[in-house]
Amino acid sequence: MTRFHSLILLIVGVACITVAGPERALAERMVADLSDHTIEITSQFSGTELLIFGAIERAIPQGDGGHGVAIEGMDYDVIVVVQSERHDMVIRRKGMAGPIWVNKNARTVKDIPGYYALTSTRPLEHILPEPILKGYQLGLDRLNVSFEQELSEREGEAYRAGFVRNMKAKDLYIEQEGLISLLDEILFRAVLHFPANMPVGDYKVDIYLARGGEILLHEKAPLEVGKTGLERVIYNFAHSHPAYYGIVAILVALFAGWFSGFVSRKMSV
């Protein structure tokens, strides 16, 4: 979906929530959507951007007109979180083995997303109190990272810091505070980046509307990331029949080695 179509949808959303009778309930409403609900990964995929947009109907009426107005201390904030399916991941810690660095200790991180991105209108600590932020796991510092093995507090913190640092280096964990545009306390838009190495699967998009230190509304939107074409066939075969995939990979490697050697001999004659 192009951004022109996204703008059309946004205008329709605004019309839906602003055209209301004078007897409507005095409560906030929010309409939110994505520029695309499907991301297709092909052999040429080098990353993409996703536009998340929406509109807010204010709860405070203005005189007899019935339209919202902004008053001091009643500013809205929007927080958007996108994350992939949760699964276990193995991380390894490097150590010295003689003169070289090698992977030594391995730990399993339980039930963790392979991709996590957050963006907001302001720094999170200016929007919500710490207990709410921790309860919703908003922000990388509050993401629940637990291990299958028993670890001391010091060792657990070291592994956690290393895991988050590596995921950020791969652009798989992103936190961008203050980048959501909020126009006239009504329209908002956020743009999130997805790298080429993003995991496939079903993602979830959570959009939070906050004001006065509490979450007023929580909207969700689905997002599917999948491979297409030959990449999809190979991916499905590798996950459905891993043993056969391994055998085929070995045979292909052997054939490639034999063929390159055959060509070299012919060229040298």
mmCIF file of C-alpha atoms in Angstrom:
data_model
loop_
_atom_site.group_PDB
_atom_site.id
_atom_site.type_symbol
_atom_site.label_atom_id
_atom_site.label_comp_id
_atom_site.label_asym_id
_atom_site.label_seq_id
_atom_site.Cartn_x
_atom_site.Cartn_y
_atom_site.Cartn_z
ATOM 1 C CA MET A 1 0.000 0.000 0.000
ATOM 2 C CA THR A 2 1.360 3.401 -0.978
ATOM 3 C CA ARG A 3 1.516 6.347 1.381
ATOM 4 C CA PHE A 4 -1.143 8.055 -0.763
ATOM 5 C CA HIS A 5 -3.562 5.240 0.044
ATOM 6 C CA SER A 6 -2.503 5.454 3.695
ATOM 7 C CA LEU A 7 -3.378 9.157 3.706
ATOM 8 C CA ILE A 8 -6.814 8.378 2.250
ATOM 9 C CA LEU A 9 -7.421 5.810 4.998
ATOM 10 C CA LEU A 10 -6.326 8.307 7.623
ATOM 11 C CA ILE A 11 -8.744 10.946 6.311
ATOM 12 C CA VAL A 12 -11.547 8.400 6.393
ATOM 13 C CA GLY A 13 -10.602 7.481 9.961
ATOM 14 C CA VAL A 14 -10.697 11.113 11.029
ATOM 15 C CA ALA A 15 -14.116 11.543 9.449
ATOM 16 C CA CYS A 16 -15.422 8.471 11.237
ATOM 17 C CA ILE A 17 -14.412 9.657 14.702
ATOM 18 C CA THR A 18 -15.115 13.383 14.343
ATOM 19 C CA VAL A 19 -18.566 13.199 12.779
ATOM 20 C CA ALA A 20 -20.568 12.329 15.863
ATOM 21 C CA GLY A 21 -23.715 13.567 17.505
ATOM 22 C CA PRO A 22 -23.834 15.828 20.555
ATOM 23 C CA GLU A 23 -24.949 12.926 22.738
ATOM 24 C CA ARG A 24 -21.838 10.808 22.183
ATOM 25 C CA ALA A 25 -20.024 9.400 25.218
ATOM 26 C CA LEU A 26 -17.284 11.662 26.594
ATOM 27 C CA ALA A 27 -14.453 9.171 26.176
ATOM 28 C CA GLU A 28 -11.406 9.011 23.945
ATOM 29 C CA ARG A 29 -11.493 6.999 20.760
ATOM 30 C CA MET A 30 -8.631 6.034 18.491
ATOM 31 C CA VAL A 31 -8.443 4.744 14.932
ATOM 32 C CA ALA A 32 -5.100 3.248 13.875
ATOM 33 C CA ASP A 33 -3.823 1.246 10.915
ATOM 34 C CA LEU A 34 -0.681 0.177 9.049
ATOM 35 C CA SER A 35 0.475 1.122 5.578
ATOM 36 C CA ASP A 36 0.753 -2.607 4.900
ATOM 37 C CA HIS A 37 -0.214 -5.710 6.855
ATOM 38 C CA THR A 38 2.133 -8.006 4.927
ATOM 39 C CA ILE A 39 5.877 -7.779 4.348
ATOM 40 C CA GLU A 40 7.200 -10.117 1.674
ATOM 41 C CA ILE A 41 10.846 -11.171 1.801
ATOM 42 C CA THR A 42 12.405 -12.036 -1.558
ATOM 43 C CA SER A 43 15.979 -12.581 -2.702
ATOM 44 C CA GLN A 44 16.231 -8.832 -3.360
ATOM 45 C CA PHE A 45 14.887 -7.792 0.040
ATOM 46 C CA SER A 46 17.166 -5.246 1.722
ATOM 47 C CA GLY A 47 14.865 -3.984 4.466
ATOM 48 C CA THR A 48 11.764 -1.838 4.456
ATOM 49 C CA GLU A 49 9.830 0.783 6.392
ATOM 50 C CA LEU A 50 6.348 0.521 7.854
ATOM 51 C CA LEU A 51 4.051 3.507 8.342
ATOM 52 C CA ILE A 52 1.751 3.375 11.375
ATOM 53 C CA PHE A 53 -0.866 6.122 11.440
ATOM 54 C CA GLY A 54 -4.079 7.028 13.176
ATOM 55 C CA ALA A 55 -6.404 9.634 14.614
ATOM 56 C CA ILE A 56 -7.630 10.452 18.111
ATOM 57 C CA GLU A 57 -11.027 11.733 19.165
ATOM 58 C CA ARG A 58 -10.631 13.852 22.271
ATOM 59 C CA ALA A 59 -12.872 13.422 25.292
ATOM 60 C CA ILE A 60 -13.179 17.127 26.155
ATOM 61 C CA PRO A 61 -16.014 18.885 24.254
ATOM 62 C CA GLN A 62 -15.729 22.517 23.164
ATOM 63 C CA GLY A 63 -18.828 24.522 24.049
ATOM 64 C CA ASP A 64 -21.800 23.659 21.879
ATOM 65 C CA GLY A 65 -19.716 22.520 18.937
ATOM 66 C CA GLY A 66 -18.872 19.133 20.358
ATOM 67 C CA HIS A 67 -15.278 19.167 19.090
ATOM 68 C CA GLY A 68 -12.223 18.423 21.216
ATOM 69 C CA VAL A 69 -9.908 21.159 22.434
ATOM 70 C CA ALA A 70 -6.429 20.995 23.952
ATOM 71 C CA ILE A 71 -6.120 22.268 27.518
ATOM 72 C CA GLU A 72 -3.075 22.447 29.742
ATOM 73 C CA GLY A 73 -2.180 19.170 31.412
ATOM 74 C CA MET A 74 -4.355 17.105 29.053
ATOM 75 C CA ASP A 75 -1.829 16.367 26.295
ATOM 76 C CA TYR A 76 -1.947 12.930 24.708
ATOM 77 C CA ASP A 77 0.997 10.616 24.060
ATOM 78 C CA VAL A 78 1.236 7.668 21.703
ATOM 79 C CA ILE A 79 3.486 4.633 22.110
ATOM 80 C CA VAL A 80 3.899 2.058 19.335
ATOM 81 C CA VAL A 81 5.483 -1.365 19.890
ATOM 82 C CA VAL A 82 6.124 -3.915 17.132
ATOM 83 C CA GLN A 83 7.466 -7.341 17.997
ATOM 84 C CA SER A 84 7.802 -10.727 16.363
ATOM 85 C CA GLU A 85 6.714 -14.070 17.727
ATOM 86 C CA ARG A 86 8.411 -15.133 20.942
ATOM 87 C CA HIS A 87 10.648 -18.185 21.061
ATOM 88 C CA ASP A 88 13.766 -19.476 22.796
ATOM 89 C CA MET A 89 17.182 -18.237 21.644
ATOM 90 C CA VAL A 90 20.679 -19.499 22.458
ATOM 91 C CA ILE A 91 23.387 -16.939 23.223
ATOM 92 C CA ARG A 92 27.080 -17.633 23.714
ATOM 93 C CA ARG A 93 29.726 -15.800 25.647
ATOM 94 C CA LYS A 94 33.226 -15.538 24.247
ATOM 95 C CA GLY A 95 36.272 -16.377 26.306
ATOM 96 C CA MET A 96 39.996 -16.840 25.856
ATOM 97 C CA ALA A 97 41.274 -20.270 24.917
ATOM 98 C CA GLY A 98 44.994 -19.783 24.726
ATOM 99 C CA PRO A 99 45.755 -16.917 22.331
ATOM 100 C CA ILE A 100 42.342 -16.852 20.589
ATOM 101 C CA TRP A 101 38.746 -15.927 21.459
ATOM 102 C CA VAL A 102 36.206 -18.758 21.230
ATOM 103 C CA ASN A 103 32.568 -19.303 22.182
ATOM 104 C CA LYS A 104 32.618 -20.964 25.577
ATOM 105 C CA ASN A 105 29.463 -20.727 27.709
ATOM 106 C CA ALA A 106 26.000 -20.998 26.133
ATOM 107 C CA ARG A 107 22.762 -19.848 27.733
ATOM 108 C CA THR A 108 19.165 -20.164 26.519
ATOM 109 C CA VAL A 109 16.950 -17.091 26.624
ATOM 110 C CA LYS A 110 13.342 -18.132 27.117
ATOM 111 C CA ASP A 111 10.305 -16.755 25.295
ATOM 112 C CA ILE A 112 11.911 -13.679 23.742
ATOM 113 C CA PRO A 113 10.972 -11.798 20.535
ATOM 114 C CA GLY A 114 13.447 -11.920 17.674
ATOM 115 C CA TYR A 115 12.444 -8.383 16.708
ATOM 116 C CA TYR A 116 11.344 -5.585 19.019
ATOM 117 C CA ALA A 117 10.853 -1.960 18.055
ATOM 118 C CA LEU A 118 9.378 0.880 20.103
ATOM 119 C CA THR A 119 8.724 4.499 19.237
ATOM 120 C CA SER A 120 6.860 7.178 21.164
ATOM 121 C CA THR A 121 5.971 10.860 21.209
ATOM 122 C CA ARG A 122 8.252 11.577 24.206
ATOM 123 C CA PRO A 123 10.697 9.738 26.485
ATOM 124 C CA LEU A 124 8.804 6.922 28.180
ATOM 125 C CA GLU A 125 9.538 8.091 31.728
ATOM 126 C CA HIS A 126 7.770 11.361 30.899
ATOM 127 C CA ILE A 127 4.654 9.514 29.733
ATOM 128 C CA LEU A 128 3.978 6.736 32.248
ATOM 129 C CA PRO A 129 5.157 5.795 35.756
ATOM 130 C CA GLU A 130 7.717 3.033 36.099
ATOM 131 C CA PRO A 131 5.313 0.321 37.408
ATOM 132 C CA ILE A 132 3.116 0.652 34.304
ATOM 133 C CA LEU A 133 6.110 0.664 31.977
ATOM 134 C CA LYS A 134 7.412 -2.521 33.596
ATOM 135 C CA GLY A 135 3.991 -4.149 33.557
ATOM 136 C CA TYR A 136 3.636 -3.647 29.800
ATOM 137 C CA GLN A 137 7.372 -4.290 29.143
ATOM 138 C CA LEU A 138 7.677 -0.945 27.373
ATOM 139 C CA GLY A 139 11.299 -0.250 26.482
ATOM 140 C CA LEU A 140 14.348 -2.440 26.102
ATOM 141 C CA ASP A 141 15.400 -1.858 29.713
ATOM 142 C CA ARG A 142 12.087 -3.356 30.838
ATOM 143 C CA LEU A 143 11.925 -6.274 28.412
ATOM 144 C CA ASN A 144 11.658 -9.510 30.366
ATOM 145 C CA VAL A 145 14.794 -11.550 29.622
ATOM 146 C CA SER A 146 14.803 -14.848 31.521
ATOM 147 C CA PHE A 147 17.154 -17.800 31.182
ATOM 148 C CA GLU A 148 16.595 -21.523 31.188
ATOM 149 C CA GLN A 149 19.660 -22.056 33.369
ATOM 150 C CA GLU A 150 20.072 -20.857 36.928
ATOM 151 C CA LEU A 151 22.294 -17.783 36.931
ATOM 152 C CA SER A 152 23.576 -15.498 39.611
ATOM 153 C CA GLU A 153 22.290 -11.930 39.547
ATOM 154 C CA ARG A 154 25.613 -10.616 38.277
ATOM 155 C CA GLU A 155 25.937 -13.264 35.569
ATOM 156 C CA GLY A 156 22.315 -12.806 34.504
ATOM 157 C CA GLU A 157 22.774 -9.053 34.118
ATOM 158 C CA ALA A 158 25.932 -9.590 32.059
ATOM 159 C CA TYR A 159 24.216 -12.033 29.704
ATOM 160 C CA ARG A 160 21.149 -9.806 29.456
ATOM 161 C CA ALA A 161 23.216 -6.732 28.594
ATOM 162 C CA GLY A 162 25.207 -8.669 26.008
ATOM 163 C CA PHE A 163 22.069 -10.118 24.425
ATOM 164 C CA VAL A 164 20.336 -6.736 24.081
ATOM 165 C CA ARG A 165 23.531 -5.110 22.828
ATOM 166 C CA ASN A 166 23.957 -7.737 20.083
ATOM 167 C CA MET A 167 20.314 -7.488 19.003
ATOM 168 C CA LYS A 168 20.621 -3.686 18.786
ATOM 169 C CA ALA A 169 23.790 -4.052 16.709
ATOM 170 C CA LYS A 170 21.826 -6.210 14.242
ATOM 171 C CA ASP A 171 19.014 -3.574 14.102
ATOM 172 C CA LEU A 172 16.621 -6.176 15.512
ATOM 173 C CA TYR A 173 16.007 -4.261 18.747
ATOM 174 C CA ILE A 174 15.131 -0.600 18.228
ATOM 175 C CA GLU A 175 14.008 2.082 20.660
ATOM 176 C CA GLN A 176 13.268 5.549 19.273
ATOM 177 C CA GLU A 177 11.682 7.901 21.757
ATOM 178 C CA GLY A 178 10.195 11.183 20.613
ATOM 179 C CA LEU A 179 9.835 10.298 16.917
ATOM 180 C CA ILE A 180 6.050 9.928 16.658
ATOM 181 C CA SER A 181 4.501 12.993 15.026
ATOM 182 C CA LEU A 182 1.331 14.177 16.774
ATOM 183 C CA LEU A 183 -0.500 16.930 14.900
ATOM 184 C CA ASP A 184 -2.958 19.116 16.846
ATOM 185 C CA GLU A 185 -3.437 16.282 19.368
ATOM 186 C CA ILE A 186 -5.523 14.500 16.701
ATOM 187 C CA LEU A 187 -3.396 12.874 13.986
ATOM 188 C CA PHE A 188 -0.313 10.748 14.602
ATOM 189 C CA ARG A 189 2.162 8.879 12.435
ATOM 190 C CA ALA A 190 5.197 6.709 13.108
ATOM 191 C CA VAL A 191 7.708 5.107 10.749
ATOM 192 C CA LEU A 192 9.564 1.955 11.807
ATOM 193 C CA HIS A 193 12.507 0.346 10.031
ATOM 194 C CA PHE A 194 12.754 -3.395 9.387
ATOM 195 C CA PRO A 195 16.222 -4.767 8.496
ATOM 196 C CA ALA A 196 16.950 -7.387 5.870
ATOM 197 C CA ASN A 197 17.647 -10.001 8.569
ATOM 198 C CA MET A 198 14.246 -9.648 10.261
ATOM 199 C CA PRO A 199 12.705 -12.975 11.344
ATOM 200 C CA VAL A 200 9.657 -14.286 9.519
ATOM 201 C CA GLY A 201 6.352 -15.069 11.193
ATOM 202 C CA ASP A 202 3.348 -13.319 12.677
ATOM 203 C CA TYR A 203 4.104 -9.979 14.291
ATOM 204 C CA LYS A 204 1.917 -7.940 16.591
ATOM 205 C CA VAL A 205 1.616 -4.167 16.611
ATOM 206 C CA ASP A 206 0.464 -2.513 19.842
ATOM 207 C CA ILE A 207 -0.590 1.145 19.838
ATOM 208 C CA TYR A 208 -1.086 2.790 23.238
ATOM 209 C CA LEU A 209 -2.798 6.114 23.889
ATOM 210 C CA ALA A 210 -1.692 7.659 27.183
ATOM 211 C CA ARG A 211 -2.503 10.789 29.156
ATOM 212 C CA GLY A 212 -1.954 11.902 32.719
ATOM 213 C CA GLY A 213 0.298 8.976 33.593
ATOM 214 C CA GLU A 214 -2.109 6.216 32.530
ATOM 215 C CA ILE A 215 -2.944 4.190 29.439
ATOM 216 C CA LEU A 216 -6.344 5.190 28.081
ATOM 217 C CA LEU A 217 -6.591 2.971 25.001
ATOM 218 C CA HIS A 218 -4.752 -0.019 23.604
ATOM 219 C CA GLU A 219 -5.239 -0.944 19.948
ATOM 220 C CA LYS A 220 -3.719 -3.942 18.170
ATOM 221 C CA ALA A 221 -2.974 -4.651 14.520
ATOM 222 C CA PRO A 222 -1.676 -7.813 12.821
ATOM 223 C CA LEU A 223 1.434 -7.926 10.668
ATOM 224 C CA GLU A 224 2.685 -10.907 8.679
ATOM 225 C CA VAL A 225 6.293 -11.257 7.549
ATOM 226 C CA GLY A 226 6.996 -14.126 5.169
ATOM 227 C CA LYS A 227 9.247 -15.310 2.390
ATOM 228 C CA THR A 228 7.936 -15.545 -1.168
ATOM 229 C CA GLY A 229 8.918 -17.399 -4.327
ATOM 230 C CA LEU A 230 11.825 -19.849 -4.239
ATOM 231 C CA GLU A 231 12.947 -18.539 -0.840
ATOM 232 C CA ARG A 232 9.601 -19.589 0.647
ATOM 233 C CA VAL A 233 9.865 -23.104 -0.853
ATOM 234 C CA ILE A 234 13.386 -23.575 0.528
ATOM 235 C CA TYR A 235 12.453 -22.108 3.920
ATOM 236 C CA ASN A 236 9.398 -24.358 4.299
ATOM 237 C CA PHE A 237 11.339 -27.431 3.183
ATOM 238 C CA ALA A 238 14.190 -26.700 5.620
ATOM 239 C CA HIS A 239 11.787 -26.344 8.563
ATOM 240 C CA SER A 240 9.474 -29.214 7.607
ATOM 241 C CA HIS A 241 12.232 -31.741 6.726
ATOM 242 C CA PRO A 242 15.476 -30.585 8.378
ATOM 243 C CA ALA A 243 17.250 -33.945 7.910
ATOM 244 C CA TYR A 244 16.497 -34.102 4.178
ATOM 245 C CA TYR A 245 17.441 -30.444 3.824
ATOM 246 C CA GLY A 246 20.821 -31.158 5.421
ATOM 247 C CA ILE A 247 21.439 -34.088 3.038
ATOM 248 C CA VAL A 248 20.487 -32.000 0.002
ATOM 249 C CA ALA A 249 22.733 -29.144 1.183
ATOM 250 C CA ILE A 250 25.701 -31.547 1.483
ATOM 251 C CA LEU A 251 25.036 -33.025 -1.976
ATOM 252 C CA VAL A 252 24.787 -29.557 -3.510
ATOM 253 C CA ALA A 253 28.065 -28.533 -1.860
ATOM 254 C CA LEU A 254 29.806 -31.693 -3.108
ATOM 255 C CA PHE A 255 28.494 -31.183 -6.631
ATOM 256 C CA ALA A 256 29.554 -27.532 -6.629
ATOM 257 C CA GLY A 257 33.067 -28.516 -5.520
ATOM 258 C CA TRP A 258 33.322 -31.258 -8.151
ATOM 259 C CA PHE A 259 31.979 -29.000 -10.907
ATOM 260 C CA SER A 260 34.343 -26.139 -10.095
ATOM 261 C CA GLY A 261 37.269 -28.594 -10.106
ATOM 262 C CA PHE A 262 36.138 -30.051 -13.439
ATOM 263 C CA VAL A 263 35.913 -26.604 -15.018
ATOM 264 C CA SER A 264 39.351 -25.659 -13.688
ATOM 265 C CA ARG A 265 40.937 -28.775 -15.201
ATOM 266 C CA LYS A 266 39.309 -28.121 -18.575
ATOM 267 C CA MET A 267 40.512 -24.539 -18.605
ATOM 268 C CA SER A 268 44.077 -25.528 -17.729
ATOM 269 C CA VAL A 269 44.346 -28.053 -20.597
#
